[in-house]
Coordinates of C-alpha atoms in Angstrom, one line a residue:
Chain A
M1 CA 96.2 126.2 62.4
A2 CA 97.9 127.7 65.4
T3 CA 97.8 125.4 68.4
L4 CA 96.6 126.6 71.7
V5 CA 98.8 124.1 73.5
T6 CA 102.0 125.9 74.0
P7 CA 104.3 125.6 77.0
E8 CA 103.3 128.9 78.4
N9 CA 99.6 128.3 78.5
I10 CA 99.5 124.6 79.7
V11 CA 97.9 124.6 83.1
Y12 CA 96.9 120.9 83.3
K13 CA 98.5 117.9 81.8
R14 CA 99.1 114.2 82.4
P15 CA 101.7 113.8 85.1
V16 CA 105.0 112.0 84.3
G17 CA 103.9 109.3 86.7
L18 CA 100.9 108.3 84.7
T19 CA 101.3 106.3 81.5
D20 CA 99.6 107.4 78.2
T21 CA 97.0 104.6 78.5
V22 CA 93.2 104.8 77.9
T23 CA 91.4 104.3 81.2
T24 CA 89.6 101.0 81.9
Y25 CA 87.6 102.5 84.7
C26 CA 83.9 103.3 84.4
P27 CA 82.7 106.9 83.7
G28 CA 82.4 108.7 87.1
C29 CA 84.8 106.4 88.9
T30 CA 87.3 108.2 91.3
H31 CA 90.1 105.6 90.8
G32 CA 91.4 107.8 88.1
I33 CA 91.7 110.8 90.5
A34 CA 93.4 108.6 93.1
H35 CA 95.8 107.3 90.5
R36 CA 96.6 110.8 89.4
L37 CA 97.2 112.0 93.0
V38 CA 99.6 109.1 93.7
A39 CA 101.5 109.7 90.4
E40 CA 101.7 113.5 91.1
V41 CA 103.1 112.9 94.6
L42 CA 105.7 110.3 93.4
E43 CA 106.8 112.7 90.7
E44 CA 107.0 115.7 93.0
M45 CA 109.1 113.6 95.5
N46 CA 111.2 112.5 92.6
V47 CA 111.0 108.9 93.6
L48 CA 109.2 107.2 90.7
D49 CA 112.3 105.3 89.7
R50 CA 112.7 103.8 93.1
T51 CA 109.1 103.1 93.9
I52 CA 107.5 99.6 93.8
G53 CA 103.7 99.6 93.7
I54 CA 101.7 96.5 94.7
A55 CA 98.3 96.3 92.9
P56 CA 95.4 94.4 94.5
V57 CA 92.6 92.2 93.1
G58 CA 89.6 94.3 92.3
C59 CA 88.9 97.1 89.8
S60 CA 92.4 98.5 90.4
V61 CA 94.0 95.1 89.6
F62 CA 95.5 96.9 86.6
A63 CA 96.7 100.0 88.5
Y64 CA 100.1 99.1 87.1
N65 CA 98.9 99.9 83.6
F66 CA 98.5 103.5 84.6
I67 CA 101.0 104.4 87.4
D68 CA 104.4 104.5 85.8
C69 CA 106.7 102.7 88.2
D70 CA 107.8 99.2 88.9
F71 CA 104.8 97.1 90.0
L72 CA 103.8 93.8 91.4
E73 CA 100.3 92.2 91.3
A74 CA 99.3 90.6 94.5
A75 CA 96.8 87.8 95.4
H76 CA 93.5 89.1 96.7
G77 CA 94.1 90.8 100.0
R78 CA 97.7 89.9 100.3
A79 CA 99.3 93.2 99.1
P80 CA 100.5 94.3 102.5
A81 CA 102.3 90.9 103.0
M82 CA 103.9 91.2 99.6
A83 CA 104.9 94.8 100.3
T84 CA 106.5 93.6 103.6
G85 CA 108.5 91.0 101.7
V86 CA 109.7 93.6 99.3
K87 CA 110.4 96.4 101.8
R88 CA 112.4 94.1 104.1
V89 CA 114.9 93.2 101.4
L90 CA 114.9 96.7 99.8
P91 CA 114.5 99.1 102.7
D92 CA 115.7 102.1 100.6
R93 CA 112.8 101.8 98.1
I94 CA 109.4 103.3 98.4
V95 CA 106.8 100.5 98.6
F96 CA 103.1 101.1 98.4
T97 CA 99.9 99.1 98.1
Y98 CA 96.8 100.3 96.4
Q99 CA 93.8 98.4 97.7
G100 CA 90.0 98.5 97.6
D101 CA 87.6 97.8 100.5
G102 CA 86.9 94.2 99.6
D103 CA 90.6 93.4 99.1
M104 CA 91.7 95.1 102.3
A105 CA 88.8 95.1 104.8
S106 CA 87.5 91.6 104.0
I107 CA 89.8 89.0 102.5
G108 CA 93.0 90.9 103.4
M109 CA 92.1 91.9 107.0
G110 CA 94.8 89.7 108.5
E111 CA 97.5 91.0 106.3
I112 CA 96.7 94.7 106.7
V113 CA 96.3 94.6 110.5
H114 CA 99.6 92.8 111.0
A115 CA 101.5 95.0 108.6
A116 CA 100.3 98.0 110.5
A117 CA 101.0 96.3 113.9
R118 CA 104.5 95.5 112.8
G119 CA 104.9 99.2 111.8
E120 CA 106.0 98.2 108.3
N121 CA 107.5 101.2 106.5
I122 CA 105.0 100.9 103.7
T123 CA 102.3 103.3 102.4
V124 CA 98.7 102.0 101.8
I125 CA 96.3 103.8 99.5
F126 CA 92.9 102.5 100.5
I127 CA 89.9 103.1 98.2
N128 CA 86.6 102.8 100.1
N129 CA 83.6 102.9 97.8
A130 CA 81.4 100.6 99.9
I131 CA 81.0 97.9 97.2
Y132 CA 82.7 95.2 95.2
G133 CA 83.1 96.9 91.9
M134 CA 84.9 94.4 89.7
T135 CA 82.8 91.4 90.5
G136 CA 79.6 93.3 89.7
G137 CA 78.5 95.2 92.8
Q138 CA 78.3 92.8 95.7
M139 CA 78.1 93.8 99.4
A140 CA 81.5 94.9 100.8
P141 CA 82.6 95.0 104.5
T142 CA 82.1 98.8 104.1
T143 CA 78.6 98.7 102.6
L144 CA 76.3 101.0 104.6
P145 CA 73.4 99.6 106.6
G146 CA 70.4 99.4 104.3
M147 CA 72.5 99.9 101.1
K148 CA 71.3 97.7 98.2
T149 CA 73.9 95.6 96.4
T150 CA 73.7 92.5 94.2
S151 CA 74.3 90.3 97.2
S152 CA 72.1 92.4 99.6
P153 CA 69.2 93.0 97.2
S154 CA 66.9 94.2 100.0
G155 CA 69.5 96.4 101.5
R156 CA 72.3 95.4 104.0
D157 CA 70.4 93.9 107.0
V158 CA 72.7 94.5 109.9
E159 CA 71.0 91.7 111.9
A160 CA 72.0 89.1 109.3
Q161 CA 75.0 90.8 107.6
G162 CA 76.6 92.8 110.3
Y163 CA 77.9 96.3 110.3
P164 CA 80.4 98.2 108.1
I165 CA 84.0 98.3 109.2
R166 CA 85.8 101.5 109.8
M167 CA 89.4 100.7 108.8
A168 CA 91.1 104.0 109.6
E169 CA 89.7 104.1 113.1
M170 CA 90.6 100.4 113.6
L171 CA 94.1 100.6 112.4
S172 CA 94.7 103.8 114.3
T173 CA 94.7 101.8 117.6
L174 CA 97.8 100.0 116.6
D175 CA 101.2 101.3 117.9
G176 CA 103.0 100.5 114.7
A177 CA 100.8 103.0 112.7
G178 CA 102.5 106.3 112.1
Y179 CA 100.0 108.1 110.0
I180 CA 96.3 107.1 109.4
V181 CA 93.8 109.5 107.8
R182 CA 90.6 109.5 105.9
R183 CA 89.9 111.9 103.0
S184 CA 87.3 112.1 100.2
L185 CA 87.5 112.5 96.5
H186 CA 84.0 114.0 95.9
D187 CA 85.0 117.7 95.2
P188 CA 88.1 119.7 94.3
A189 CA 88.7 121.0 97.8
N190 CA 88.7 117.5 99.2
I191 CA 90.8 116.2 96.4
R192 CA 93.5 118.8 97.3
K193 CA 93.4 117.7 100.9
A194 CA 93.6 114.1 99.7
K195 CA 96.8 114.9 97.8
K196 CA 98.4 116.5 100.7
A197 CA 97.6 113.5 102.8
I198 CA 99.1 111.1 100.2
R199 CA 102.2 113.3 100.1
T200 CA 102.5 113.1 103.9
A201 CA 102.0 109.3 103.9
F202 CA 104.9 108.8 101.4
E203 CA 107.1 111.3 103.4
V204 CA 106.3 109.2 106.5
Q205 CA 107.7 106.2 104.7
K206 CA 110.7 108.1 103.3
H207 CA 111.6 109.0 106.9
A208 CA 110.9 105.5 108.2
L209 CA 108.3 106.6 110.6
G210 CA 106.1 103.5 110.4
F211 CA 103.0 102.3 108.7
S212 CA 101.0 105.0 106.8
M213 CA 97.6 104.7 105.2
V214 CA 95.3 107.2 103.4
E215 CA 91.7 106.0 103.2
L216 CA 90.0 107.7 100.3
L217 CA 86.1 107.7 100.1
S218 CA 85.4 107.0 96.5
T219 CA 82.5 106.5 94.1
C220 CA 81.3 103.6 92.1
S221 CA 78.6 104.9 89.8
T222 CA 78.1 101.6 88.1
G223 CA 77.8 99.6 91.3
W224 CA 75.7 102.2 93.0
G225 CA 73.4 102.6 90.0
L226 CA 73.8 106.4 90.0
T227 CA 75.0 108.9 87.5
P228 CA 78.6 110.2 88.1
V229 CA 77.2 113.5 89.5
E230 CA 74.6 111.8 91.7
S231 CA 77.4 109.5 93.0
L232 CA 79.4 112.5 94.2
T233 CA 76.4 113.8 96.0
W234 CA 75.6 110.4 97.4
L235 CA 79.2 110.0 98.7
E236 CA 78.9 113.4 100.5
E237 CA 75.5 112.8 102.0
H238 CA 75.8 109.1 102.9
M239 CA 79.4 108.0 103.1
I240 CA 80.9 110.9 105.0
P241 CA 78.5 110.6 107.9
A242 CA 79.3 106.9 108.2
F243 CA 83.0 107.3 107.6
P244 CA 83.9 110.7 109.1
L245 CA 86.9 112.5 107.4
G246 CA 89.8 113.2 109.7
D247 CA 93.2 112.4 111.1
Y248 CA 93.0 109.2 113.1
K249 CA 96.6 108.7 113.9
I250 CA 99.5 111.1 113.7
S251 CA 102.4 109.8 115.8
E252 CA 104.6 112.3 117.5
P253 CA 107.5 111.9 115.0
V254 CA 105.1 112.3 112.1
A255 CA 103.6 115.5 113.7
A256 CA 107.1 116.9 113.9
L257 CA 107.8 116.1 110.2
K258 CA 108.4 119.2 108.1
I259 CA 107.2 118.8 104.6
Chain B
M1 CA 134.6 72.1 107.9
A2 CA 134.2 69.4 110.5
R3 CA 131.3 67.1 111.1
E4 CA 129.2 68.2 114.0
L5 CA 126.2 66.7 115.8
L6 CA 123.3 68.7 114.3
K7 CA 119.6 68.8 114.6
G8 CA 117.9 68.4 111.2
N9 CA 115.8 71.6 111.2
E10 CA 118.6 73.7 112.6
A11 CA 121.1 72.3 110.1
I12 CA 118.8 73.0 107.2
A13 CA 118.3 76.6 108.4
E14 CA 122.0 77.2 108.8
A15 CA 122.8 75.6 105.4
A16 CA 120.3 78.0 103.8
I17 CA 121.9 81.0 105.5
R18 CA 125.3 79.9 104.3
A19 CA 124.0 79.5 100.8
G20 CA 123.3 83.3 100.8
L21 CA 119.7 83.5 102.0
D22 CA 118.5 87.1 101.9
A23 CA 115.1 86.7 103.6
Y24 CA 113.1 84.2 105.6
Y25 CA 109.4 84.6 106.3
G26 CA 107.6 81.9 108.3
Y27 CA 105.0 80.9 110.9
P28 CA 105.4 78.5 113.7
I29 CA 104.1 74.9 113.2
T30 CA 105.4 71.7 114.7
P31 CA 107.6 69.8 113.7
Q32 CA 109.6 72.5 111.9
N33 CA 109.7 75.3 114.6
E34 CA 113.5 75.1 115.0
I35 CA 113.9 76.4 111.4
L36 CA 111.9 79.6 112.3
E37 CA 113.6 79.9 115.6
W38 CA 117.1 79.5 114.2
M39 CA 116.3 82.1 111.5
S40 CA 114.9 84.5 114.1
K41 CA 118.3 84.6 115.8
R42 CA 120.7 84.3 112.9
M43 CA 119.1 86.4 110.2
P44 CA 119.0 89.7 112.2
E45 CA 122.5 89.2 113.6
L46 CA 123.7 88.9 110.0
G47 CA 121.6 91.9 108.9
R48 CA 119.3 89.9 106.8
A49 CA 115.5 89.9 106.6
F50 CA 113.4 87.8 109.0
V51 CA 109.7 88.2 109.7
Q52 CA 107.5 85.9 111.8
A53 CA 104.3 86.4 109.8
E54 CA 100.7 86.4 111.1
A55 CA 99.9 83.2 109.3
E56 CA 101.3 80.9 106.6
L57 CA 99.2 83.0 104.1
G58 CA 101.1 86.1 105.1
A59 CA 104.5 84.2 105.1
I60 CA 104.1 82.9 101.6
N61 CA 103.0 86.2 100.2
M62 CA 106.0 87.9 101.9
V63 CA 108.1 85.3 100.1
Y64 CA 106.3 86.1 96.9
G65 CA 107.1 89.8 97.2
A66 CA 110.8 89.2 98.0
A67 CA 111.1 86.6 95.3
C68 CA 109.9 89.2 92.8
T69 CA 112.9 91.4 93.8
G70 CA 115.3 88.6 92.9
A71 CA 116.3 88.0 96.5
R72 CA 117.2 84.5 97.8
V73 CA 114.1 83.8 99.9
M74 CA 112.6 80.8 101.6
T75 CA 109.9 79.7 104.0
S76 CA 109.3 76.5 105.8
S77 CA 106.2 74.8 107.2
S78 CA 104.5 71.6 107.8
S79 CA 101.4 69.9 106.4
P80 CA 98.5 72.1 107.5
G81 CA 100.6 75.2 107.0
I82 CA 101.6 74.0 103.5
S83 CA 97.9 73.7 102.7
L84 CA 97.5 77.4 103.6
M85 CA 100.4 78.3 101.4
Q86 CA 99.0 76.8 98.2
E87 CA 97.5 80.1 97.1
G88 CA 100.8 81.8 97.2
L89 CA 102.6 78.9 95.6
S90 CA 100.3 79.0 92.6
Y91 CA 100.8 82.7 92.2
I92 CA 104.6 82.3 92.5
A93 CA 104.6 79.6 89.9
G94 CA 102.4 81.7 87.6
T95 CA 104.7 84.7 88.1
E96 CA 107.8 82.6 87.3
V97 CA 109.9 83.7 90.2
P98 CA 112.2 81.5 92.3
M99 CA 111.8 80.4 95.9
V100 CA 112.7 77.6 98.2
L101 CA 110.1 75.8 100.4
V102 CA 111.1 73.4 103.2
N103 CA 108.2 71.1 103.8
V104 CA 108.5 69.0 107.0
M105 CA 105.5 66.6 106.7
R106 CA 103.4 65.4 109.6
G107 CA 100.5 63.1 110.0
G108 CA 97.2 64.1 108.4
P109 CA 94.6 64.8 107.1
G110 CA 93.2 67.7 109.0
L111 CA 95.1 68.8 112.1
G112 CA 96.4 65.2 112.2
N113 CA 99.4 64.9 114.5
I114 CA 103.0 66.0 114.7
A115 CA 104.5 62.6 114.0
P116 CA 106.6 61.9 110.8
S117 CA 104.5 61.2 107.6
Q118 CA 104.8 61.3 103.9
G119 CA 101.1 61.9 103.3
D120 CA 101.7 65.1 101.4
Y121 CA 103.6 63.6 98.4
N122 CA 100.7 64.2 96.1
Q123 CA 100.0 67.7 97.4
I124 CA 103.5 69.0 96.7
C125 CA 104.5 66.9 93.7
K126 CA 101.3 67.1 91.8
G127 CA 100.6 70.7 92.8
G128 CA 98.1 71.6 95.5
G129 CA 97.6 75.1 94.1
H130 CA 95.4 75.8 91.1
G131 CA 96.6 75.7 87.5
D132 CA 99.2 73.7 85.5
Y133 CA 102.6 74.0 87.3
H134 CA 105.2 71.7 88.7
P135 CA 107.5 72.5 91.7
I136 CA 110.9 70.8 91.8
V137 CA 110.7 68.5 94.8
L138 CA 113.8 67.0 96.5
A139 CA 113.6 64.4 99.3
P140 CA 116.6 63.9 101.6
A141 CA 116.9 60.7 103.7
N142 CA 119.4 62.1 106.2
I143 CA 120.6 65.4 107.6
Q144 CA 123.8 65.6 105.5
E145 CA 121.7 65.1 102.4
A146 CA 119.3 67.8 103.5
V147 CA 122.1 70.2 104.2
D148 CA 123.7 69.6 100.8
M149 CA 120.3 70.1 99.2
M150 CA 119.8 73.7 100.4
P151 CA 122.3 75.4 98.1
L152 CA 121.2 73.1 95.3
A153 CA 117.6 74.1 95.9
F154 CA 118.3 77.8 95.5
D155 CA 120.4 77.2 92.4
L156 CA 117.7 75.1 90.8
A157 CA 114.9 77.6 91.7
E158 CA 116.9 80.4 90.2
K159 CA 118.1 78.6 87.2
Y160 CA 114.6 77.5 86.2
L161 CA 112.6 80.4 87.8
N162 CA 110.7 77.7 89.6
I163 CA 109.6 76.7 93.1
C164 CA 112.0 74.2 94.6
C165 CA 110.8 72.2 97.6
V166 CA 112.9 70.2 100.0
L167 CA 110.5 67.6 101.3
L168 CA 111.2 65.8 104.5
D169 CA 109.3 64.5 107.5
G170 CA 109.3 65.3 111.1
S171 CA 111.8 62.6 111.9
I172 CA 114.6 64.1 109.8
G173 CA 113.6 67.6 111.1
Q174 CA 113.8 66.5 114.7
M175 CA 116.6 64.0 114.8
M176 CA 120.3 64.7 115.5
E177 CA 123.1 63.1 113.6
P178 CA 126.6 64.1 112.4
A179 CA 126.8 66.3 109.3
E180 CA 129.1 68.8 107.8
L181 CA 127.7 72.3 107.0
P182 CA 128.8 74.1 103.9
E183 CA 131.1 77.1 103.9
M184 CA 129.5 80.5 104.4
Q185 CA 129.1 82.1 101.0
P186 CA 130.3 85.6 100.5
Y187 CA 127.5 88.0 101.3
P188 CA 125.7 90.0 100.1
R189 CA 125.3 88.5 96.7
P190 CA 124.4 91.3 94.3
F191 CA 120.9 90.6 93.0
N192 CA 119.9 92.5 89.9
Q193 CA 118.3 89.9 87.6
P194 CA 117.0 91.2 84.3
W195 CA 113.4 90.4 85.3
A196 CA 113.5 91.6 89.0
V197 CA 111.2 94.3 90.2
N198 CA 113.4 96.4 92.5
G199 CA 112.8 100.0 91.4
A200 CA 113.3 101.3 87.8
I201 CA 116.6 103.1 88.4
G202 CA 118.2 103.8 85.0
R203 CA 116.0 101.3 83.2
E204 CA 112.5 100.8 81.8
R205 CA 109.9 99.9 84.5
R206 CA 109.0 96.3 85.1
I207 CA 105.8 94.5 86.1
L208 CA 105.6 91.1 87.6
T209 CA 102.1 89.5 87.6
S210 CA 100.3 86.2 87.2
I211 CA 97.3 87.7 85.5
Y212 CA 96.9 87.1 81.7
L213 CA 93.3 88.1 81.0
D214 CA 93.6 87.2 77.3
P215 CA 93.2 83.4 77.2
P216 CA 95.7 82.9 74.3
E217 CA 98.3 84.8 76.2
E218 CA 97.7 82.6 79.3
E219 CA 98.0 79.6 77.1
I220 CA 101.4 80.8 75.9
T221 CA 102.4 81.4 79.5
N222 CA 101.4 77.8 80.4
L223 CA 103.3 76.5 77.4
R224 CA 106.4 78.5 78.5
L225 CA 106.2 76.9 82.0
L226 CA 105.8 73.4 80.5
K227 CA 108.7 74.0 78.1
R228 CA 110.9 74.9 81.1
W229 CA 109.5 71.8 83.0
E230 CA 110.6 69.6 80.1
Q231 CA 114.2 70.9 80.5
I232 CA 113.9 70.2 84.3
Q233 CA 112.7 66.7 83.6
K234 CA 115.7 66.2 81.2
N235 CA 118.4 67.6 83.5
E236 CA 117.4 67.3 87.1
I237 CA 116.5 63.6 87.8
R238 CA 118.2 62.4 91.0
Y239 CA 118.1 59.1 92.8
K240 CA 120.4 56.7 94.7
E241 CA 120.8 53.0 94.2
Y242 CA 121.9 50.4 96.7
Y243 CA 122.8 46.7 96.0
L244 CA 121.1 46.8 92.6
E245 CA 124.0 45.2 90.5
D246 CA 122.7 41.7 91.0
A247 CA 119.3 42.4 92.5
E248 CA 116.3 40.3 91.5
Y249 CA 114.0 42.2 93.8
V250 CA 113.9 46.0 94.2
V251 CA 112.5 48.0 97.1
I252 CA 111.5 51.6 96.2
G253 CA 111.1 54.2 98.9
F254 CA 112.0 57.9 99.4
G255 CA 113.1 60.0 102.3
T256 CA 112.8 58.3 105.7
A257 CA 110.9 55.3 104.3
G258 CA 113.8 54.7 101.9
R259 CA 116.3 55.0 104.8
I260 CA 114.4 52.5 106.9
A261 CA 114.0 50.2 103.9
L262 CA 117.8 50.2 103.5
S263 CA 118.2 48.5 106.9
A264 CA 115.6 45.9 105.8
V265 CA 117.5 45.4 102.5
R266 CA 120.7 44.8 104.3
A267 CA 119.0 42.3 106.7
A268 CA 117.5 40.5 103.7
R269 CA 120.9 40.4 101.9
A270 CA 122.3 38.8 105.1
K271 CA 119.6 36.1 104.6
G272 CA 120.7 35.6 101.0
I273 CA 117.9 37.4 99.3
K274 CA 119.1 39.3 96.2
V275 CA 117.3 42.5 96.9
G276 CA 118.4 46.1 96.4
L277 CA 117.0 49.6 97.1
F278 CA 116.1 52.4 94.7
R279 CA 115.6 55.7 96.5
P280 CA 114.2 58.5 94.4
I281 CA 115.7 61.9 95.5
S282 CA 114.0 64.1 92.9
L283 CA 110.3 63.2 93.4
S284 CA 109.3 65.9 90.9
P285 CA 110.6 65.4 88.3
Y286 CA 110.3 61.7 89.0
P287 CA 112.8 59.1 87.8
Y288 CA 110.3 57.1 85.6
K289 CA 112.9 56.2 83.0
R290 CA 115.3 54.6 85.5
I291 CA 112.5 52.5 87.1
E292 CA 111.5 51.5 83.6
E293 CA 115.0 50.3 83.0
L294 CA 115.1 48.3 86.2
C295 CA 112.0 46.4 85.1
A296 CA 114.2 44.3 82.7
K297 CA 116.0 42.5 85.5
T298 CA 113.6 42.8 88.4
Q299 CA 111.2 40.0 89.4
A300 CA 109.1 42.2 91.7
F301 CA 109.1 45.6 93.3
L302 CA 108.2 46.4 96.8
V303 CA 107.2 50.0 97.2
T304 CA 107.2 51.3 100.8
E305 CA 106.0 54.7 101.9
M306 CA 104.6 56.5 105.0
N307 CA 101.3 57.1 103.2
A308 CA 98.7 55.0 101.4
G309 CA 100.6 54.6 98.2
Q310 CA 100.9 58.1 96.7
M311 CA 104.3 57.5 95.1
L312 CA 103.2 54.0 94.2
E313 CA 101.1 55.6 91.5
D314 CA 104.3 57.0 89.9
V315 CA 106.0 53.7 90.1
R316 CA 103.0 52.0 88.4
L317 CA 103.2 54.7 85.7
A318 CA 106.9 53.7 85.1
V319 CA 106.4 49.9 85.4
R320 CA 103.2 49.8 83.3
G321 CA 102.3 46.3 84.4
R322 CA 105.5 44.7 83.2
V323 CA 106.6 43.6 86.6
P324 CA 104.5 42.8 89.7
I325 CA 104.5 45.3 92.6
R326 CA 103.8 44.8 96.2
F327 CA 103.1 47.8 98.5
Y328 CA 103.7 48.4 102.1
G329 CA 102.7 51.7 103.8
R330 CA 102.2 53.0 107.3
L331 CA 99.9 56.0 107.9
G332 CA 99.0 58.9 110.1
G333 CA 102.4 59.4 111.6
V334 CA 103.2 55.7 112.2
M335 CA 106.6 54.7 110.9
P336 CA 107.4 51.3 109.4
L337 CA 110.0 49.3 111.3
P338 CA 112.9 47.6 109.5
D339 CA 111.6 44.2 110.6
E340 CA 108.2 45.0 109.0
I341 CA 109.8 45.8 105.7
L342 CA 112.1 42.8 106.0
D343 CA 109.0 40.7 106.5
E344 CA 107.4 42.3 103.4
I345 CA 110.5 41.5 101.4
E346 CA 110.4 37.9 102.5
Q347 CA 106.6 37.7 101.7
M348 CA 107.3 39.1 98.3
V349 CA 109.8 36.5 97.5
K350 CA 107.8 33.6 99.0
H351 CA 104.4 34.7 97.4
P352 CA 105.3 36.7 94.3
P353 CA 102.7 39.3 93.5
K354 CA 101.0 39.1 90.1
A355 CA 101.4 41.8 87.5
E356 CA 97.7 42.3 87.3
D357 CA 97.3 42.8 91.1
D358 CA 96.3 46.2 92.5
P359 CA 99.0 46.5 95.1
A360 CA 97.3 49.3 97.1
A361 CA 94.0 47.4 97.4
I362 CA 95.8 44.2 98.5
W363 CA 97.8 46.1 101.1
L364 CA 94.7 47.9 102.4
H365 CA 92.9 44.6 103.0
R366 CA 96.0 43.2 104.8
M367 CA 96.1 46.4 106.9
L368 CA 92.4 46.2 107.8
E369 CA 92.9 42.7 109.1
T370 CA 96.1 43.4 111.1
V371 CA 95.7 46.9 112.4
K372 CA 92.7 47.0 114.6

């Protein structure tokens, strides 16, 4: 049987930066897309062999099974501190953390704020899906008001449980931050914009222009109790109004960067 | 090199630098601030990494990151700060990467005070973090010993892929005495260990982690740690003995308590009492075997500590009821005076303890009557 897969008609394949590993993420989860974008960017920049990733605690605890570069696995929330420790002794390497909202915006708030304030030359990929996925769908610091989770069963009551935290806006106030943007992974056009932002963030690091973070609005079909398609719609209709997409900090040297 | 008048904390910091320290990450806490301050000046001027972290949690996780690259890295802290670092210490132990921790104990529990104490013996020797792991713990009794321990601490940590802690108290950190610093080691030392995560240039990629989701795999990891610990127990026992040749009574104390006890032992010798001092230097691994040997010719032990008898438990484990033990401790940042220990020695000789006594309970009731 003649194969259809020939070099001249391949339009889509696994990037070199992703390992040949069966996914452990749920159907409909956008972690896979985010992993792919990071892998594509590292491959295109030709830096896979000098990149050190730091995985978080959460669903992406096993990010290192998929993204094909040197990796460390941090304690919950501490990835930016660990990345600082690595980058300061190996300043010519590319160092990035990949963190979810519980990891970064809750238990790791101290580490992320101070890494940004110090202007650490690291890149942070921040997955915001408004829920704790790995532990079974509890309320996150980014859970929307009224949103039902397993630990806010009647919906997040802001009187008792407070309000969601907008990380991109918050970190953008820090002088050490060079590049802080929020993108979304709910449709192809936005995925393309997300990839461009990830590329810029790593270029910012390569040029030592300070702390860079790309916040990616993401889905959690399992935690949200929606089908994958419903989840994409829910993200667009509910998360984007609460977490507006945009560029929150582009420092002058970053704006002048030619990519 | 010549002997100089050096402050404990500063001498420790400089000794670490001369031993080839690549990175220091720390957070201010009394009584060890001079280590951080010394590093903040010296490390940048030598082109090496220094970060004052946002908290001890941040500091220990920066150490964790740098340790995974194979760099020579250390942090220092004091009791409440060490409590905060326990998370990272457990992860570092579980990832099997080397680091050095300088632990300058102060009075506790809680915020306690900033006076010298040995109240964290159990925390560091028995593992304050979660899981089965053992740090190597070395206890100096003077500044020269602390200085000499720094290169050794890095060597041991790297040889056994283990945490090595230099455990002292605020008095050794804060005092000044003459000591000789080591020679500056050639720098940079190339670091490219076969396990290091430092970018997969020209090799297969590497992952360092402390997660083993499959329980049998985690069990194998635990056994690997214990096997290495067995080697450490075999090879790395350290202690110092004074006047033990003809001693009928033996005082046991580590660090500052051991140093104070030496003055008391000398005074007792002057009074004709055949007493000697056994000063454990490696607290973990502990010199059980040597204490067991001492039982054969010892009529009674006096254990003295700046805590409520934490190391006493280890002495009892070695003695196993064969020889009676008396205990004398001061707590909460109060230091025992040589005269107090001399009095304890004399009491031990005059009223020999019984092997079946609970030395900690007897001491406690004595303390409750005398300290009001």
